[in-house]
mmCIF file of N, CA and C in Angstrom:
data_model
loop_
_atom_site.group_PDB
_atom_site.id
_atom_site.type_symbol
_atom_site.label_atom_id
_atom_site.label_comp_id
_atom_site.label_asym_id
_atom_site.label_seq_id
_atom_site.Cartn_x
_atom_site.Cartn_y
_atom_site.Cartn_z
ATOM 1 N N VAL A 528 86.952 89.085 -70.768
ATOM 2 C CA VAL A 528 86.851 87.629 -71.284
ATOM 3 C C VAL A 528 87.208 86.616 -70.223
ATOM 4 N N GLN A 529 86.505 85.595 -70.272
ATOM 5 C CA GLN A 529 86.719 84.613 -69.280
ATOM 6 C C GLN A 529 87.292 83.394 -69.995
ATOM 7 N N LEU A 530 88.283 82.816 -69.404
ATOM 8 C CA LEU A 530 89.029 81.588 -70.085
ATOM 9 C C LEU A 530 88.880 80.404 -69.213
ATOM 10 N N GLN A 531 88.716 79.286 -69.793
ATOM 11 C CA GLN A 531 88.503 78.035 -69.240
ATOM 12 C C GLN A 531 89.599 76.933 -69.816
ATOM 13 N N ALA A 532 90.479 76.650 -69.102
ATOM 14 C CA ALA A 532 91.580 75.606 -69.563
ATOM 15 C C ALA A 532 91.055 74.143 -69.389
ATOM 16 N N SER A 533 91.376 73.297 -70.071
ATOM 17 C CA SER A 533 91.180 71.834 -69.940
ATOM 18 C C SER A 533 92.159 71.010 -70.669
ATOM 19 N N GLY A 534 92.135 69.755 -70.376
ATOM 20 C CA GLY A 534 93.119 68.673 -71.062
ATOM 21 C C GLY A 534 94.165 68.166 -70.245
ATOM 22 N N GLY A 535 94.343 68.681 -69.006
ATOM 23 C CA GLY A 535 95.582 68.181 -68.327
ATOM 24 C C GLY A 535 95.208 66.719 -67.755
ATOM 25 N N GLY A 536 96.297 66.189 -67.310
ATOM 26 C CA GLY A 536 96.271 64.807 -66.855
ATOM 27 C C GLY A 536 97.628 64.229 -66.536
ATOM 28 N N LEU A 537 97.647 62.954 -66.361
ATOM 29 C CA LEU A 537 98.852 62.181 -66.144
ATOM 30 C C LEU A 537 99.368 61.452 -67.248
ATOM 31 N N VAL A 538 100.571 61.604 -67.733
ATOM 32 C CA VAL A 538 101.023 61.123 -68.835
ATOM 33 C C VAL A 538 102.476 60.497 -68.634
ATOM 34 N N GLN A 539 102.878 59.427 -69.258
ATOM 35 C CA GLN A 539 104.233 58.906 -69.039
ATOM 36 C C GLN A 539 105.199 59.924 -69.845
ATOM 37 N N PRO A 540 106.333 59.799 -69.555
ATOM 38 C CA PRO A 540 107.529 60.504 -70.220
ATOM 39 C C PRO A 540 107.640 60.084 -71.669
ATOM 40 N N GLY A 541 107.710 60.984 -72.546
ATOM 41 C CA GLY A 541 107.588 60.578 -73.905
ATOM 42 C C GLY A 541 106.301 60.650 -74.587
ATOM 43 N N GLY A 542 105.212 60.901 -73.750
ATOM 44 C CA GLY A 542 103.900 60.915 -74.106
ATOM 45 C C GLY A 542 103.406 62.271 -74.648
ATOM 46 N N SER A 543 102.137 62.281 -75.044
ATOM 47 C CA SER A 543 101.657 63.658 -75.533
ATOM 48 C C SER A 543 100.256 63.963 -74.765
ATOM 49 N N LEU A 544 99.988 65.211 -74.719
ATOM 50 C CA LEU A 544 98.807 65.776 -74.166
ATOM 51 C C LEU A 544 98.363 67.006 -75.091
ATOM 52 N N ARG A 545 96.987 67.253 -75.213
ATOM 53 C CA ARG A 545 96.646 68.492 -75.733
ATOM 54 C C ARG A 545 95.792 69.206 -74.833
ATOM 55 N N LEU A 546 96.139 70.416 -74.661
ATOM 56 C CA LEU A 546 95.427 71.422 -73.793
ATOM 57 C C LEU A 546 94.640 72.287 -74.557
ATOM 58 N N SER A 547 93.537 72.641 -74.042
ATOM 59 C CA SER A 547 92.533 73.531 -74.748
ATOM 60 C C SER A 547 92.126 74.765 -73.675
ATOM 61 N N CYS A 548 91.873 75.844 -74.350
ATOM 62 C CA CYS A 548 91.498 77.070 -73.626
ATOM 63 C C CYS A 548 90.243 77.805 -74.413
ATOM 64 N N ALA A 549 89.180 77.607 -73.705
ATOM 65 C CA ALA A 549 88.021 78.343 -74.395
ATOM 66 C C ALA A 549 87.736 79.647 -73.813
ATOM 67 N N ALA A 550 87.288 80.485 -74.671
ATOM 68 C CA ALA A 550 86.963 81.960 -74.261
ATOM 69 C C ALA A 550 85.514 82.103 -74.130
ATOM 70 N N SER A 551 84.977 82.772 -73.336
ATOM 71 C CA SER A 551 83.694 83.136 -73.146
ATOM 72 C C SER A 551 83.472 84.616 -72.785
ATOM 73 N N GLY A 552 82.409 85.216 -73.232
ATOM 74 C CA GLY A 552 82.243 86.597 -73.028
ATOM 75 C C GLY A 552 82.529 87.442 -74.199
ATOM 76 N N ARG A 553 83.594 86.996 -74.935
ATOM 77 C CA ARG A 553 83.939 87.623 -76.165
ATOM 78 C C ARG A 553 84.867 86.856 -76.969
ATOM 79 N N THR A 554 85.129 87.177 -78.311
ATOM 80 C CA THR A 554 86.186 86.298 -78.897
ATOM 81 C C THR A 554 87.522 86.852 -78.598
ATOM 82 N N PHE A 555 88.562 85.871 -78.979
ATOM 83 C CA PHE A 555 89.891 86.255 -78.824
ATOM 84 C C PHE A 555 90.518 87.431 -79.908
ATOM 85 N N ARG A 556 89.451 87.823 -80.778
ATOM 86 C CA ARG A 556 89.946 88.691 -81.884
ATOM 87 C C ARG A 556 90.563 89.971 -81.185
ATOM 88 N N GLY A 557 91.726 90.282 -81.746
ATOM 89 C CA GLY A 557 92.442 91.509 -81.004
ATOM 90 C C GLY A 557 93.195 91.307 -79.865
ATOM 91 N N TYR A 558 93.282 90.075 -79.376
ATOM 92 C CA TYR A 558 94.112 89.726 -78.265
ATOM 93 C C TYR A 558 95.366 88.997 -78.564
ATOM 94 N N ALA A 559 96.311 89.203 -77.653
ATOM 95 C CA ALA A 559 97.437 88.183 -77.580
ATOM 96 C C ALA A 559 97.009 87.009 -76.547
ATOM 97 N N VAL A 560 97.363 85.808 -76.954
ATOM 98 C CA VAL A 560 97.062 84.637 -76.150
ATOM 99 C C VAL A 560 98.276 83.890 -75.941
ATOM 100 N N GLY A 561 98.261 83.128 -74.774
ATOM 101 C CA GLY A 561 99.441 82.353 -74.463
ATOM 102 C C GLY A 561 99.193 81.355 -73.502
ATOM 103 N N TRP A 562 100.211 80.525 -73.196
ATOM 104 C CA TRP A 562 100.216 79.542 -72.193
ATOM 105 C C TRP A 562 101.269 79.667 -71.434
ATOM 106 N N PHE A 563 101.114 79.443 -70.040
ATOM 107 C CA PHE A 563 102.143 79.644 -69.075
ATOM 108 C C PHE A 563 102.065 78.507 -68.053
ATOM 109 N N ARG A 564 103.183 78.220 -67.347
ATOM 110 C CA ARG A 564 103.002 77.087 -66.367
ATOM 111 C C ARG A 564 103.675 77.517 -65.085
ATOM 112 N N GLN A 565 103.266 76.722 -64.071
ATOM 113 C CA GLN A 565 103.902 76.964 -62.711
ATOM 114 C C GLN A 565 103.958 75.722 -62.005
ATOM 115 N N ALA A 566 105.348 75.285 -61.738
ATOM 116 C CA ALA A 566 105.564 74.057 -61.124
ATOM 117 C C ALA A 566 105.682 74.330 -59.569
ATOM 118 N N PRO A 567 105.444 73.370 -58.735
ATOM 119 C CA PRO A 567 105.473 73.547 -57.325
ATOM 120 C C PRO A 567 106.743 74.252 -56.841
ATOM 121 N N GLY A 568 106.491 75.276 -56.004
ATOM 122 C CA GLY A 568 107.690 75.931 -55.529
ATOM 123 C C GLY A 568 108.476 76.964 -56.590
ATOM 124 N N LYS A 569 108.094 77.090 -57.702
ATOM 125 C CA LYS A 569 108.645 77.714 -58.785
ATOM 126 C C LYS A 569 107.731 78.924 -59.264
ATOM 127 N N GLU A 570 108.375 79.822 -59.976
ATOM 128 C CA GLU A 570 107.639 81.120 -60.450
ATOM 129 C C GLU A 570 106.971 80.613 -61.759
ATOM 130 N N ARG A 571 105.869 81.369 -62.064
ATOM 131 C CA ARG A 571 105.188 81.093 -63.279
ATOM 132 C C ARG A 571 106.144 81.516 -64.388
ATOM 133 N N GLU A 572 106.139 80.528 -65.380
ATOM 134 C CA GLU A 572 106.960 80.790 -66.585
ATOM 135 C C GLU A 572 106.294 80.644 -67.787
ATOM 136 N N PRO A 573 106.852 81.302 -68.854
ATOM 137 C CA PRO A 573 106.150 81.252 -70.249
ATOM 138 C C PRO A 573 106.326 79.899 -70.886
ATOM 139 N N VAL A 574 105.407 79.561 -71.691
ATOM 140 C CA VAL A 574 105.492 78.313 -72.510
ATOM 141 C C VAL A 574 105.545 78.657 -73.959
ATOM 142 N N ALA A 575 104.346 79.414 -74.418
ATOM 143 C CA ALA A 575 104.145 79.645 -75.756
ATOM 144 C C ALA A 575 103.060 80.851 -75.774
ATOM 145 N N ALA A 576 103.145 81.601 -76.892
ATOM 146 C CA ALA A 576 102.308 82.684 -77.139
ATOM 147 C C ALA A 576 102.190 83.128 -78.543
ATOM 148 N N MET A 577 101.128 83.887 -78.871
ATOM 149 C CA MET A 577 100.916 84.331 -80.192
ATOM 150 C C MET A 577 100.004 85.440 -80.243
ATOM 151 N N LYS A 578 99.877 86.257 -81.227
ATOM 152 C CA LYS A 578 98.833 87.138 -81.671
ATOM 153 C C LYS A 578 97.692 86.397 -82.183
ATOM 154 N N TRP A 579 96.536 86.460 -81.667
ATOM 155 C CA TRP A 579 95.342 85.775 -82.337
ATOM 156 C C TRP A 579 95.164 86.026 -83.774
ATOM 157 N N SER A 580 95.352 87.416 -84.238
ATOM 158 C CA SER A 580 95.179 87.743 -85.565
ATOM 159 C C SER A 580 96.369 87.528 -86.307
ATOM 160 N N GLY A 581 97.566 87.687 -85.722
ATOM 161 C CA GLY A 581 98.743 87.723 -86.513
ATOM 162 C C GLY A 581 99.350 86.124 -86.716
ATOM 163 N N GLY A 582 99.085 85.311 -85.814
ATOM 164 C CA GLY A 582 99.479 84.000 -86.032
ATOM 165 C C GLY A 582 100.994 83.601 -85.693
ATOM 166 N N HIS A 583 101.864 84.575 -85.653
ATOM 167 C CA HIS A 583 103.256 84.091 -85.357
ATOM 168 C C HIS A 583 103.511 83.789 -83.918
ATOM 169 N N ALA A 584 103.904 82.494 -83.667
ATOM 170 C CA ALA A 584 104.055 81.999 -82.422
ATOM 171 C C ALA A 584 105.510 82.123 -81.762
ATOM 172 N N VAL A 585 105.611 82.317 -80.539
ATOM 173 C CA VAL A 585 106.954 82.347 -79.935
ATOM 174 C C VAL A 585 106.836 81.243 -78.746
ATOM 175 N N TYR A 586 108.037 80.676 -78.511
ATOM 176 C CA TYR A 586 108.105 79.612 -77.561
ATOM 177 C C TYR A 586 109.131 79.873 -76.737
ATOM 178 N N ALA A 587 109.249 79.199 -75.497
ATOM 179 C CA ALA A 587 110.189 79.197 -74.482
ATOM 180 C C ALA A 587 111.208 78.280 -74.954
ATOM 181 N N ASP A 588 112.489 78.272 -74.811
ATOM 182 C CA ASP A 588 113.434 77.461 -75.273
ATOM 183 C C ASP A 588 113.308 75.998 -74.813
ATOM 184 N N SER A 589 112.752 75.954 -73.569
ATOM 185 C CA SER A 589 112.540 74.572 -73.038
ATOM 186 C C SER A 589 111.565 73.722 -73.790
ATOM 187 N N VAL A 590 110.652 74.360 -74.612
ATOM 188 C CA VAL A 590 109.692 73.596 -75.135
ATOM 189 C C VAL A 590 109.658 73.637 -76.712
ATOM 190 N N LYS A 591 110.682 74.335 -77.265
ATOM 191 C CA LYS A 591 110.748 74.566 -78.730
ATOM 192 C C LYS A 591 110.929 73.188 -79.406
ATOM 193 N N GLY A 592 110.141 72.858 -80.384
ATOM 194 C CA GLY A 592 110.164 71.583 -81.059
ATOM 195 C C GLY A 592 109.389 70.467 -80.510
ATOM 196 N N ARG A 593 108.738 70.749 -79.207
ATOM 197 C CA ARG A 593 108.057 69.738 -78.652
ATOM 198 C C ARG A 593 106.678 70.176 -78.589
ATOM 199 N N PHE A 594 106.371 71.431 -78.314
ATOM 200 C CA PHE A 594 105.063 72.016 -78.090
ATOM 201 C C PHE A 594 104.774 72.860 -79.207
ATOM 202 N N THR A 595 103.444 72.781 -79.664
ATOM 203 C CA THR A 595 102.915 73.754 -80.511
ATOM 204 C C THR A 595 101.504 74.345 -80.154
ATOM 205 N N ILE A 596 101.491 75.658 -80.181
ATOM 206 C CA ILE A 596 100.355 76.542 -79.865
ATOM 207 C C ILE A 596 99.551 76.681 -81.163
ATOM 208 N N SER A 597 98.276 76.725 -81.049
ATOM 209 C CA SER A 597 97.431 76.780 -82.217
ATOM 210 C C SER A 597 96.125 77.387 -81.808
ATOM 211 N N ARG A 598 95.445 77.887 -82.820
ATOM 212 C CA ARG A 598 94.089 78.457 -82.489
ATOM 213 C C ARG A 598 92.986 77.993 -83.496
ATOM 214 N N ASP A 599 91.981 78.019 -83.100
ATOM 215 C CA ASP A 599 90.679 77.560 -83.818
ATOM 216 C C ASP A 599 89.838 78.736 -83.806
ATOM 217 N N PHE A 600 89.656 79.244 -84.880
ATOM 218 C CA PHE A 600 88.798 80.608 -85.086
ATOM 219 C C PHE A 600 87.379 80.219 -84.774
ATOM 220 N N ALA A 601 86.932 79.020 -85.537
ATOM 221 C CA ALA A 601 85.500 78.767 -85.465
ATOM 222 C C ALA A 601 85.150 78.530 -83.891
ATOM 223 N N GLY A 602 85.838 77.736 -83.296
ATOM 224 C CA GLY A 602 85.562 77.441 -81.800
ATOM 225 C C GLY A 602 86.062 78.406 -80.894
ATOM 226 N N ASN A 603 86.712 79.421 -81.315
ATOM 227 C CA ASN A 603 87.215 80.609 -80.415
ATOM 228 C C ASN A 603 88.037 79.770 -79.239
ATOM 229 N N THR A 604 88.876 78.952 -79.699
ATOM 230 C CA THR A 604 89.701 77.940 -78.746
ATOM 231 C C THR A 604 91.177 78.036 -79.067
ATOM 232 N N LEU A 605 91.986 78.155 -78.014
ATOM 233 C CA LEU A 605 93.450 78.239 -78.124
ATOM 234 C C LEU A 605 93.918 76.778 -77.592
ATOM 235 N N SER A 606 94.771 76.282 -78.246
ATOM 236 C CA SER A 606 95.331 74.993 -77.917
ATOM 237 C C SER A 606 96.734 74.888 -77.724
ATOM 238 N N LEU A 607 97.240 73.995 -77.047
ATOM 239 C CA LEU A 607 98.614 73.673 -76.889
ATOM 240 C C LEU A 607 98.802 72.023 -77.035
ATOM 241 N N GLN A 608 99.503 71.692 -78.142
ATOM 242 C CA GLN A 608 99.920 70.216 -78.266
ATOM 243 C C GLN A 608 101.177 70.095 -77.756
ATOM 244 N N MET A 609 101.246 69.144 -76.884
ATOM 245 C CA MET A 609 102.542 68.841 -76.137
ATOM 246 C C MET A 609 102.998 67.428 -76.484
ATOM 247 N N ASN A 610 104.103 67.376 -77.061
ATOM 248 C CA ASN A 610 104.640 66.066 -77.407
ATOM 249 C C ASN A 610 106.042 65.737 -76.667
ATOM 250 N N SER A 611 106.467 64.488 -76.590
ATOM 251 C CA SER A 611 107.777 64.341 -76.054
ATOM 252 C C SER A 611 107.767 64.909 -74.595
ATOM 253 N N LEU A 612 106.898 64.581 -73.892
ATOM 254 C CA LEU A 612 106.787 65.332 -72.590
ATOM 255 C C LEU A 612 107.809 64.658 -71.650
ATOM 256 N N LYS A 613 108.359 65.557 -70.758
ATOM 257 C CA LYS A 613 109.430 65.145 -69.772
ATOM 258 C C LYS A 613 108.817 65.315 -68.359
ATOM 259 N N PRO A 614 109.451 64.652 -67.466
ATOM 260 C CA PRO A 614 108.986 64.933 -66.030
ATOM 261 C C PRO A 614 109.192 66.445 -65.590
ATOM 262 N N GLU A 615 109.993 67.191 -66.107
ATOM 263 C CA GLU A 615 110.239 68.609 -65.857
ATOM 264 C C GLU A 615 109.082 69.489 -66.395
ATOM 265 N N ASP A 616 108.289 68.923 -67.326
ATOM 266 C CA ASP A 616 107.146 69.707 -67.801
ATOM 267 C C ASP A 616 105.921 69.601 -66.802
ATOM 268 N N THR A 617 106.027 68.835 -65.901
ATOM 269 C CA THR A 617 104.879 68.808 -64.686
ATOM 270 C C THR A 617 104.825 70.111 -64.098
ATOM 271 N N ALA A 618 103.554 70.529 -64.179
ATOM 272 C CA ALA A 618 103.146 72.034 -63.627
ATOM 273 C C ALA A 618 101.709 72.243 -63.937
ATOM 274 N N ILE A 619 101.192 73.246 -63.332
ATOM 275 C CA ILE A 619 99.826 73.768 -63.589
ATOM 276 C C ILE A 619 100.054 74.592 -64.957
ATOM 277 N N TYR A 620 99.151 74.286 -65.813
ATOM 278 C CA TYR A 620 99.345 75.154 -67.111
ATOM 279 C C TYR A 620 98.184 76.066 -67.163
ATOM 280 N N TYR A 621 98.310 77.362 -67.452
ATOM 281 C CA TYR A 621 97.436 78.553 -67.488
ATOM 282 C C TYR A 621 97.381 79.004 -68.920
ATOM 283 N N CYS A 622 96.127 79.181 -69.347
ATOM 284 C CA CYS A 622 96.025 80.065 -70.498
ATOM 285 C C CYS A 622 95.882 81.602 -70.153
ATOM 286 N N ALA A 623 96.331 82.469 -71.010
ATOM 287 C CA ALA A 623 96.091 83.942 -70.726
ATOM 288 C C ALA A 623 95.862 84.676 -71.855
ATOM 289 N N ALA A 624 95.324 85.847 -71.681
ATOM 290 C CA ALA A 624 94.906 86.698 -72.930
ATOM 291 C C ALA A 624 94.758 88.108 -72.473
ATOM 292 N N ASP A 625 95.170 88.999 -73.426
ATOM 293 C CA ASP A 625 95.123 90.456 -73.156
ATOM 294 C C ASP A 625 95.180 91.157 -74.468
ATOM 295 N N THR A 626 94.655 92.367 -74.489
ATOM 296 C CA THR A 626 94.955 93.261 -75.614
ATOM 297 C C THR A 626 96.143 94.083 -75.488
ATOM 298 N N GLY A 627 96.696 94.727 -76.486
ATOM 299 C CA GLY A 627 97.781 95.636 -76.351
ATOM 300 C C GLY A 627 99.130 94.971 -75.951
ATOM 301 N N VAL A 628 99.304 93.688 -76.107
ATOM 302 C CA VAL A 628 100.651 93.153 -75.776
ATOM 303 C C VAL A 628 101.517 93.270 -76.970
ATOM 304 N N ILE A 629 102.617 93.907 -76.904
ATOM 305 C CA ILE A 629 103.488 94.019 -77.958
ATOM 306 C C ILE A 629 104.270 92.648 -78.268
ATOM 307 N N THR A 630 104.648 92.457 -79.450
ATOM 308 C CA THR A 630 105.382 91.311 -79.807
ATOM 309 C C THR A 630 106.490 90.884 -78.988
ATOM 310 N N SER A 631 107.443 91.778 -78.625
ATOM 311 C CA SER A 631 108.526 91.583 -77.770
ATOM 312 C C SER A 631 108.112 91.097 -76.316
ATOM 313 N N ASN A 632 106.842 91.260 -76.005
ATOM 314 C CA ASN A 632 106.412 91.049 -74.568
ATOM 315 C C ASN A 632 105.434 89.871 -74.419
ATOM 316 N N LEU A 633 105.411 89.121 -75.553
ATOM 317 C CA LEU A 633 104.462 88.101 -75.561
ATOM 318 C C LEU A 633 104.542 86.994 -74.450
ATOM 319 N N LEU A 634 105.891 86.725 -74.127
ATOM 320 C CA LEU A 634 106.217 85.692 -73.259
ATOM 321 C C LEU A 634 106.411 86.128 -71.679
ATOM 322 N N ASN A 635 105.920 87.409 -71.638
ATOM 323 C CA ASN A 635 105.963 88.022 -70.355
ATOM 324 C C ASN A 635 104.651 87.852 -69.539
ATOM 325 N N PRO A 636 104.463 86.952 -68.538
ATOM 326 C CA PRO A 636 103.339 86.863 -67.895
ATOM 327 C C PRO A 636 102.548 88.010 -67.385
ATOM 328 N N GLY A 637 103.570 88.995 -66.943
ATOM 329 C CA GLY A 637 103.042 90.284 -66.488
ATOM 330 C C GLY A 637 102.246 91.068 -67.299
ATOM 331 N N ALA A 638 102.321 90.806 -68.640
ATOM 332 C CA ALA A 638 101.636 91.572 -69.773
ATOM 333 C C ALA A 638 100.287 91.137 -69.970
ATOM 334 N N TYR A 639 99.807 90.140 -69.214
ATOM 335 C CA TYR A 639 98.517 89.593 -69.314
ATOM 336 C C TYR A 639 97.615 89.843 -68.151
ATOM 337 N N ASP A 640 96.413 90.217 -68.165
ATOM 338 C CA ASP A 640 95.425 90.474 -67.127
ATOM 339 C C ASP A 640 94.315 89.378 -67.068
ATOM 340 N N TYR A 641 94.074 88.660 -68.128
ATOM 341 C CA TYR A 641 92.998 87.686 -68.071
ATOM 342 C C TYR A 641 93.689 86.231 -68.062
ATOM 343 N N TRP A 642 93.290 85.462 -67.148
ATOM 344 C CA TRP A 642 93.868 84.069 -66.840
ATOM 345 C C TRP A 642 92.695 83.024 -66.577
ATOM 346 N N GLY A 643 93.030 81.861 -67.155
ATOM 347 C CA GLY A 643 92.206 80.689 -66.949
ATOM 348 C C GLY A 643 92.524 80.151 -65.582
ATOM 349 N N GLN A 644 91.775 79.186 -65.094
ATOM 350 C CA GLN A 644 91.908 78.586 -63.774
ATOM 351 C C GLN A 644 93.287 77.660 -63.715
ATOM 352 N N GLY A 645 93.705 77.235 -64.773
ATOM 353 C CA GLY A 645 94.734 76.295 -64.781
ATOM 354 C C GLY A 645 94.451 74.867 -64.803
ATOM 355 N N THR A 646 95.170 73.989 -65.457
ATOM 356 C CA THR A 646 94.940 72.627 -65.605
ATOM 357 C C THR A 646 96.236 71.945 -65.298
ATOM 358 N N LEU A 647 96.228 70.820 -64.499
ATOM 359 C CA LEU A 647 97.404 70.085 -64.065
ATOM 360 C C LEU A 647 97.807 69.173 -65.059
ATOM 361 N N VAL A 648 99.201 69.204 -65.326
ATOM 362 C CA VAL A 648 99.741 68.157 -66.227
ATOM 363 C C VAL A 648 100.833 67.603 -65.465
ATOM 364 N N THR A 649 100.748 66.246 -65.187
ATOM 365 C CA THR A 649 101.726 65.472 -64.504
ATOM 366 C C THR A 649 102.433 64.378 -65.455
ATOM 367 N N VAL A 650 103.737 64.540 -65.477
ATOM 368 C CA VAL A 650 104.608 63.627 -66.412
ATOM 369 C C VAL A 650 105.443 62.703 -65.402
ATOM 370 N N SER A 651 104.899 61.445 -65.433
ATOM 371 C CA SER A 651 105.496 60.488 -64.507
ATOM 372 C C SER A 651 105.507 58.963 -64.990
ATOM 373 N N SER A 652 106.210 58.304 -64.662
ATOM 374 C CA SER A 652 106.151 56.904 -65.024
ATOM 375 C C SER A 652 105.640 56.036 -63.705
#
């Protein structure tokens, strides 16, 4: 599966952005899907993830209550709604997908083999 992330940009603190991840080559059916981010000089870290079929989402503590991961079956698209953005949310955001990811491993970037190219989110005044 090929992944294409989009929707990044420059936003002021407190603002919102919505990221999208489109899949081509096949549907997300049967996959675990997630969003991860990497800030300059830092390791890639989890943001949110879910099983495409199961729907239960998990979030990193740093984004709970502010970010929402969702799926669009018809469009075969994964989204990340980001509200109340903070400067520390600045990073390149990547979508990822893979099969066979167990629930306890959803937020582990090492569990995913398929990655989008990333989209830059900058939170700054």
